[in-house]
Amino acid sequence: MGGWKYPECDVWAGAFNHADLKAVLDHIAQMPWRCPNALRVFMMDQEKASFRVSMLRDDELRQYAPVVPNEEANQAPASNDTDHHFPRLRSARRISCS
């Protein structure tokens, strides 16, 4: 443990209540991204346990995961459920957009 760490990507986060999600996503898609193919949007709806993942392709945000949502498998655990298991994150490779 220890050593220096250098962020390998920029991460923006937000929490929106009662937002027009289509307008938010349209705005994100129209922003002047330096590496548009590297953009990922992770969006979690209320009472869900997983994210939807969209990527910018041909100036349009397209949802890539989940391809077919399974609503029953996508419910958040009960608030008293303390048996959470999260996988370990593996280190990511730096991607050049040149």
mmCIF file with all atom_site columns, C-alpha atoms in Angstrom:
data_model
loop_
_atom_site.group_PDB
_atom_site.id
_atom_site.type_symbol
_atom_site.label_atom_id
_atom_site.label_alt_id
_atom_site.label_comp_id
_atom_site.label_asym_id
_atom_site.label_entity_id
_atom_site.label_seq_id
_atom_site.pdbx_PDB_ins_code
_atom_site.Cartn_x
_atom_site.Cartn_y
_atom_site.Cartn_z
_atom_site.occupancy
_atom_site.B_iso_or_equiv
_atom_site.pdbx_formal_charge
_atom_site.auth_seq_id
_atom_site.auth_comp_id
_atom_site.auth_asym_id
_atom_site.auth_atom_id
_atom_site.pdbx_PDB_model_num
ATOM 1  C CA . MET A 1 1  ? 0.000   0.000  0.000   1.00 0.00 ? 1  MET A CA 1
ATOM 2  C CA . GLY A 1 2  ? 1.043   3.568  -0.448  1.00 0.00 ? 2  GLY A CA 1
ATOM 3  C CA . GLY A 1 3  ? 2.809   5.332  -3.232  1.00 0.00 ? 3  GLY A CA 1
ATOM 4  C CA . TRP A 1 4  ? 1.542   8.002  -5.535  1.00 0.00 ? 4  TRP A CA 1
ATOM 5  C CA . LYS A 1 5  ? -1.652  7.759  -7.500  1.00 0.00 ? 5  LYS A CA 1
ATOM 6  C CA . TYR A 1 6  ? -2.454  9.599  -10.693 1.00 0.00 ? 6  TYR A CA 1
ATOM 7  C CA . PRO A 1 7  ? -6.053  9.778  -11.943 1.00 0.00 ? 7  PRO A CA 1
ATOM 8  C CA . GLU A 1 8  ? -6.261  8.206  -15.379 1.00 0.00 ? 8  GLU A CA 1
ATOM 9  C CA . CYS A 1 9  ? -9.591  9.751  -16.312 1.00 0.00 ? 9  CYS A CA 1
ATOM 10 C CA . ASP A 1 10 ? -11.849 12.645 -15.439 1.00 0.00 ? 10 ASP A CA 1
ATOM 11 C CA . VAL A 1 11 ? -15.044 11.700 -13.621 1.00 0.00 ? 11 VAL A CA 1
ATOM 12 C CA . TRP A 1 12 ? -18.041 13.963 -13.274 1.00 0.00 ? 12 TRP A CA 1
ATOM 13 C CA . ALA A 1 13 ? -20.865 12.956 -10.959 1.00 0.00 ? 13 ALA A CA 1
ATOM 14 C CA . GLY A 1 14 ? -24.280 14.338 -10.187 1.00 0.00 ? 14 GLY A CA 1
ATOM 15 C CA . ALA A 1 15 ? -27.521 13.478 -8.463  1.00 0.00 ? 15 ALA A CA 1
ATOM 16 C CA . PHE A 1 16 ? -30.700 14.783 -10.057 1.00 0.00 ? 16 PHE A CA 1
ATOM 17 C CA . ASN A 1 17 ? -34.173 14.707 -8.541  1.00 0.00 ? 17 ASN A CA 1
ATOM 18 C CA . HIS A 1 18 ? -37.136 15.299 -10.845 1.00 0.00 ? 18 HIS A CA 1
ATOM 19 C CA . ALA A 1 19 ? -34.854 15.984 -13.832 1.00 0.00 ? 19 ALA A CA 1
ATOM 20 C CA . ASP A 1 20 ? -35.836 15.747 -17.466 1.00 0.00 ? 20 ASP A CA 1
ATOM 21 C CA . LEU A 1 21 ? -33.394 12.899 -18.175 1.00 0.00 ? 21 LEU A CA 1
ATOM 22 C CA . LYS A 1 22 ? -33.764 13.162 -21.946 1.00 0.00 ? 22 LYS A CA 1
ATOM 23 C CA . ALA A 1 23 ? -32.790 16.845 -21.776 1.00 0.00 ? 23 ALA A CA 1
ATOM 24 C CA . VAL A 1 24 ? -29.799 16.043 -19.532 1.00 0.00 ? 24 VAL A CA 1
ATOM 25 C CA . LEU A 1 25 ? -28.608 13.265 -21.859 1.00 0.00 ? 25 LEU A CA 1
ATOM 26 C CA . ASP A 1 26 ? -29.150 15.434 -24.958 1.00 0.00 ? 26 ASP A CA 1
ATOM 27 C CA . HIS A 1 27 ? -27.061 18.185 -23.335 1.00 0.00 ? 27 HIS A CA 1
ATOM 28 C CA . ILE A 1 28 ? -24.263 15.717 -22.496 1.00 0.00 ? 28 ILE A CA 1
ATOM 29 C CA . ALA A 1 29 ? -24.293 14.415 -26.078 1.00 0.00 ? 29 ALA A CA 1
ATOM 30 C CA . GLN A 1 30 ? -23.960 17.945 -27.528 1.00 0.00 ? 30 GLN A CA 1
ATOM 31 C CA . MET A 1 31 ? -20.995 18.989 -25.368 1.00 0.00 ? 31 MET A CA 1
ATOM 32 C CA . PRO A 1 32 ? -17.639 19.380 -27.188 1.00 0.00 ? 32 PRO A CA 1
ATOM 33 C CA . TRP A 1 33 ? -15.850 16.253 -25.918 1.00 0.00 ? 33 TRP A CA 1
ATOM 34 C CA . ARG A 1 34 ? -12.113 15.989 -26.610 1.00 0.00 ? 34 ARG A CA 1
ATOM 35 C CA . CYS A 1 35 ? -12.397 12.171 -26.923 1.00 0.00 ? 35 CYS A CA 1
ATOM 36 C CA . PRO A 1 36 ? -16.084 11.525 -27.656 1.00 0.00 ? 36 PRO A CA 1
ATOM 37 C CA . ASN A 1 37 ? -15.645 7.762  -28.065 1.00 0.00 ? 37 ASN A CA 1
ATOM 38 C CA . ALA A 1 38 ? -14.223 7.563  -24.527 1.00 0.00 ? 38 ALA A CA 1
ATOM 39 C CA . LEU A 1 39 ? -17.362 9.074  -22.959 1.00 0.00 ? 39 LEU A CA 1
ATOM 40 C CA . ARG A 1 40 ? -19.430 6.778  -20.729 1.00 0.00 ? 40 ARG A CA 1
ATOM 41 C CA . VAL A 1 41 ? -22.600 7.784  -18.911 1.00 0.00 ? 41 VAL A CA 1
ATOM 42 C CA . PHE A 1 42 ? -23.605 5.651  -15.931 1.00 0.00 ? 42 PHE A CA 1
ATOM 43 C CA . MET A 1 43 ? -27.159 6.279  -14.784 1.00 0.00 ? 43 MET A CA 1
ATOM 44 C CA . MET A 1 44 ? -28.950 4.594  -11.895 1.00 0.00 ? 44 MET A CA 1
ATOM 45 C CA . ASP A 1 45 ? -32.674 5.026  -11.515 1.00 0.00 ? 45 ASP A CA 1
ATOM 46 C CA . GLN A 1 46 ? -34.243 5.318  -8.080  1.00 0.00 ? 46 GLN A CA 1
ATOM 47 C CA . GLU A 1 47 ? -34.870 1.973  -6.328  1.00 0.00 ? 47 GLU A CA 1
ATOM 48 C CA . LYS A 1 48 ? -32.536 0.149  -8.737  1.00 0.00 ? 48 LYS A CA 1
ATOM 49 C CA . ALA A 1 49 ? -29.354 -1.729 -7.877  1.00 0.00 ? 49 ALA A CA 1
ATOM 50 C CA . SER A 1 50 ? -27.467 -1.394 -11.153 1.00 0.00 ? 50 SER A CA 1
ATOM 51 C CA . PHE A 1 51 ? -26.489 1.257  -13.657 1.00 0.00 ? 51 PHE A CA 1
ATOM 52 C CA . ARG A 1 52 ? -27.475 1.766  -17.261 1.00 0.00 ? 52 ARG A CA 1
ATOM 53 C CA . VAL A 1 53 ? -24.396 2.487  -19.385 1.00 0.00 ? 53 VAL A CA 1
ATOM 54 C CA . SER A 1 54 ? -24.498 4.702  -22.459 1.00 0.00 ? 54 SER A CA 1
ATOM 55 C CA . MET A 1 55 ? -21.747 5.660  -24.895 1.00 0.00 ? 55 MET A CA 1
ATOM 56 C CA . LEU A 1 56 ? -21.520 8.474  -27.408 1.00 0.00 ? 56 LEU A CA 1
ATOM 57 C CA . ARG A 1 57 ? -21.551 7.172  -30.973 1.00 0.00 ? 57 ARG A CA 1
ATOM 58 C CA . ASP A 1 58 ? -22.241 9.290  -34.087 1.00 0.00 ? 58 ASP A CA 1
ATOM 59 C CA . ASP A 1 59 ? -23.127 12.306 -31.901 1.00 0.00 ? 59 ASP A CA 1
ATOM 60 C CA . GLU A 1 60 ? -25.818 10.302 -30.094 1.00 0.00 ? 60 GLU A CA 1
ATOM 61 C CA . LEU A 1 61 ? -25.822 8.683  -26.654 1.00 0.00 ? 61 LEU A CA 1
ATOM 62 C CA . ARG A 1 62 ? -26.749 5.025  -27.046 1.00 0.00 ? 62 ARG A CA 1
ATOM 63 C CA . GLN A 1 63 ? -27.502 2.644  -24.209 1.00 0.00 ? 63 GLN A CA 1
ATOM 64 C CA . TYR A 1 64 ? -25.255 -0.429 -24.322 1.00 0.00 ? 64 TYR A CA 1
ATOM 65 C CA . ALA A 1 65 ? -25.954 -2.095 -20.978 1.00 0.00 ? 65 ALA A CA 1
ATOM 66 C CA . PRO A 1 66 ? -28.131 -3.655 -19.938 1.00 0.00 ? 66 PRO A CA 1
ATOM 67 C CA . VAL A 1 67 ? -29.313 -4.612 -23.402 1.00 0.00 ? 67 VAL A CA 1
ATOM 68 C CA . VAL A 1 68 ? -32.581 -6.030 -22.041 1.00 0.00 ? 68 VAL A CA 1
ATOM 69 C CA . PRO A 1 69 ? -33.319 -4.844 -18.504 1.00 0.00 ? 69 PRO A CA 1
ATOM 70 C CA . ASN A 1 70 ? -34.497 -7.478 -16.048 1.00 0.00 ? 70 ASN A CA 1
ATOM 71 C CA . GLU A 1 71 ? -36.555 -5.474 -13.594 1.00 0.00 ? 71 GLU A CA 1
ATOM 72 C CA . GLU A 1 72 ? -36.826 -8.216 -10.960 1.00 0.00 ? 72 GLU A CA 1
ATOM 73 C CA . ALA A 1 73 ? -33.057 -8.758 -10.863 1.00 0.00 ? 73 ALA A CA 1
ATOM 74 C CA . ASN A 1 74 ? -32.476 -5.013 -10.821 1.00 0.00 ? 74 ASN A CA 1
ATOM 75 C CA . GLN A 1 75 ? -34.098 -4.139 -7.499  1.00 0.00 ? 75 GLN A CA 1
ATOM 76 C CA . ALA A 1 76 ? -32.072 -2.522 -4.745  1.00 0.00 ? 76 ALA A CA 1
ATOM 77 C CA . PRO A 1 77 ? -31.511 -4.652 -1.633  1.00 0.00 ? 77 PRO A CA 1
ATOM 78 C CA . ALA A 1 78 ? -33.669 -3.975 1.403   1.00 0.00 ? 78 ALA A CA 1
ATOM 79 C CA . SER A 1 79 ? -32.226 -1.269 3.649   1.00 0.00 ? 79 SER A CA 1
ATOM 80 C CA . ASN A 1 80 ? -31.625 -3.794 6.461   1.00 0.00 ? 80 ASN A CA 1
ATOM 81 C CA . ASP A 1 81 ? -29.749 -6.178 4.153   1.00 0.00 ? 81 ASP A CA 1
ATOM 82 C CA . THR A 1 82 ? -26.103 -5.924 5.224   1.00 0.00 ? 82 THR A CA 1
ATOM 83 C CA . ASP A 1 83 ? -24.814 -8.852 3.169   1.00 0.00 ? 83 ASP A CA 1
ATOM 84 C CA . HIS A 1 84 ? -23.353 -6.853 0.265   1.00 0.00 ? 84 HIS A CA 1
ATOM 85 C CA . HIS A 1 85 ? -20.581 -8.346 -1.846  1.00 0.00 ? 85 HIS A CA 1
ATOM 86 C CA . PHE A 1 86 ? -18.734 -6.130 -4.264  1.00 0.00 ? 86 PHE A CA 1
ATOM 87 C CA . PRO A 1 87 ? -16.151 -7.489 -6.712  1.00 0.00 ? 87 PRO A CA 1
ATOM 88 C CA . ARG A 1 88 ? -12.621 -6.145 -6.547  1.00 0.00 ? 88 ARG A CA 1
ATOM 89 C CA . LEU A 1 89 ? -11.815 -3.603 -9.210  1.00 0.00 ? 89 LEU A CA 1
ATOM 90 C CA . ARG A 1 90 ? -8.957  -4.445 -11.517 1.00 0.00 ? 90 ARG A CA 1
ATOM 91 C CA . SER A 1 91 ? -6.581  -1.727 -12.616 1.00 0.00 ? 91 SER A CA 1
ATOM 92 C CA . ALA A 1 92 ? -7.543  -0.024 -15.861 1.00 0.00 ? 92 ALA A CA 1
ATOM 93 C CA . ARG A 1 93 ? -5.272  0.636  -18.818 1.00 0.00 ? 93 ARG A CA 1
ATOM 94 C CA . ARG A 1 94 ? -4.782  4.185  -20.031 1.00 0.00 ? 94 ARG A CA 1
ATOM 95 C CA . ILE A 1 95 ? -6.473  4.698  -23.399 1.00 0.00 ? 95 ILE A CA 1
ATOM 96 C CA . SER A 1 96 ? -5.221  7.220  -25.919 1.00 0.00 ? 96 SER A CA 1
ATOM 97 C CA . CYS A 1 97 ? -7.826  8.997  -28.023 1.00 0.00 ? 97 CYS A CA 1
ATOM 98 C CA . SER A 1 98 ? -5.395  10.087 -30.726 1.00 0.00 ? 98 SER A CA 1
#
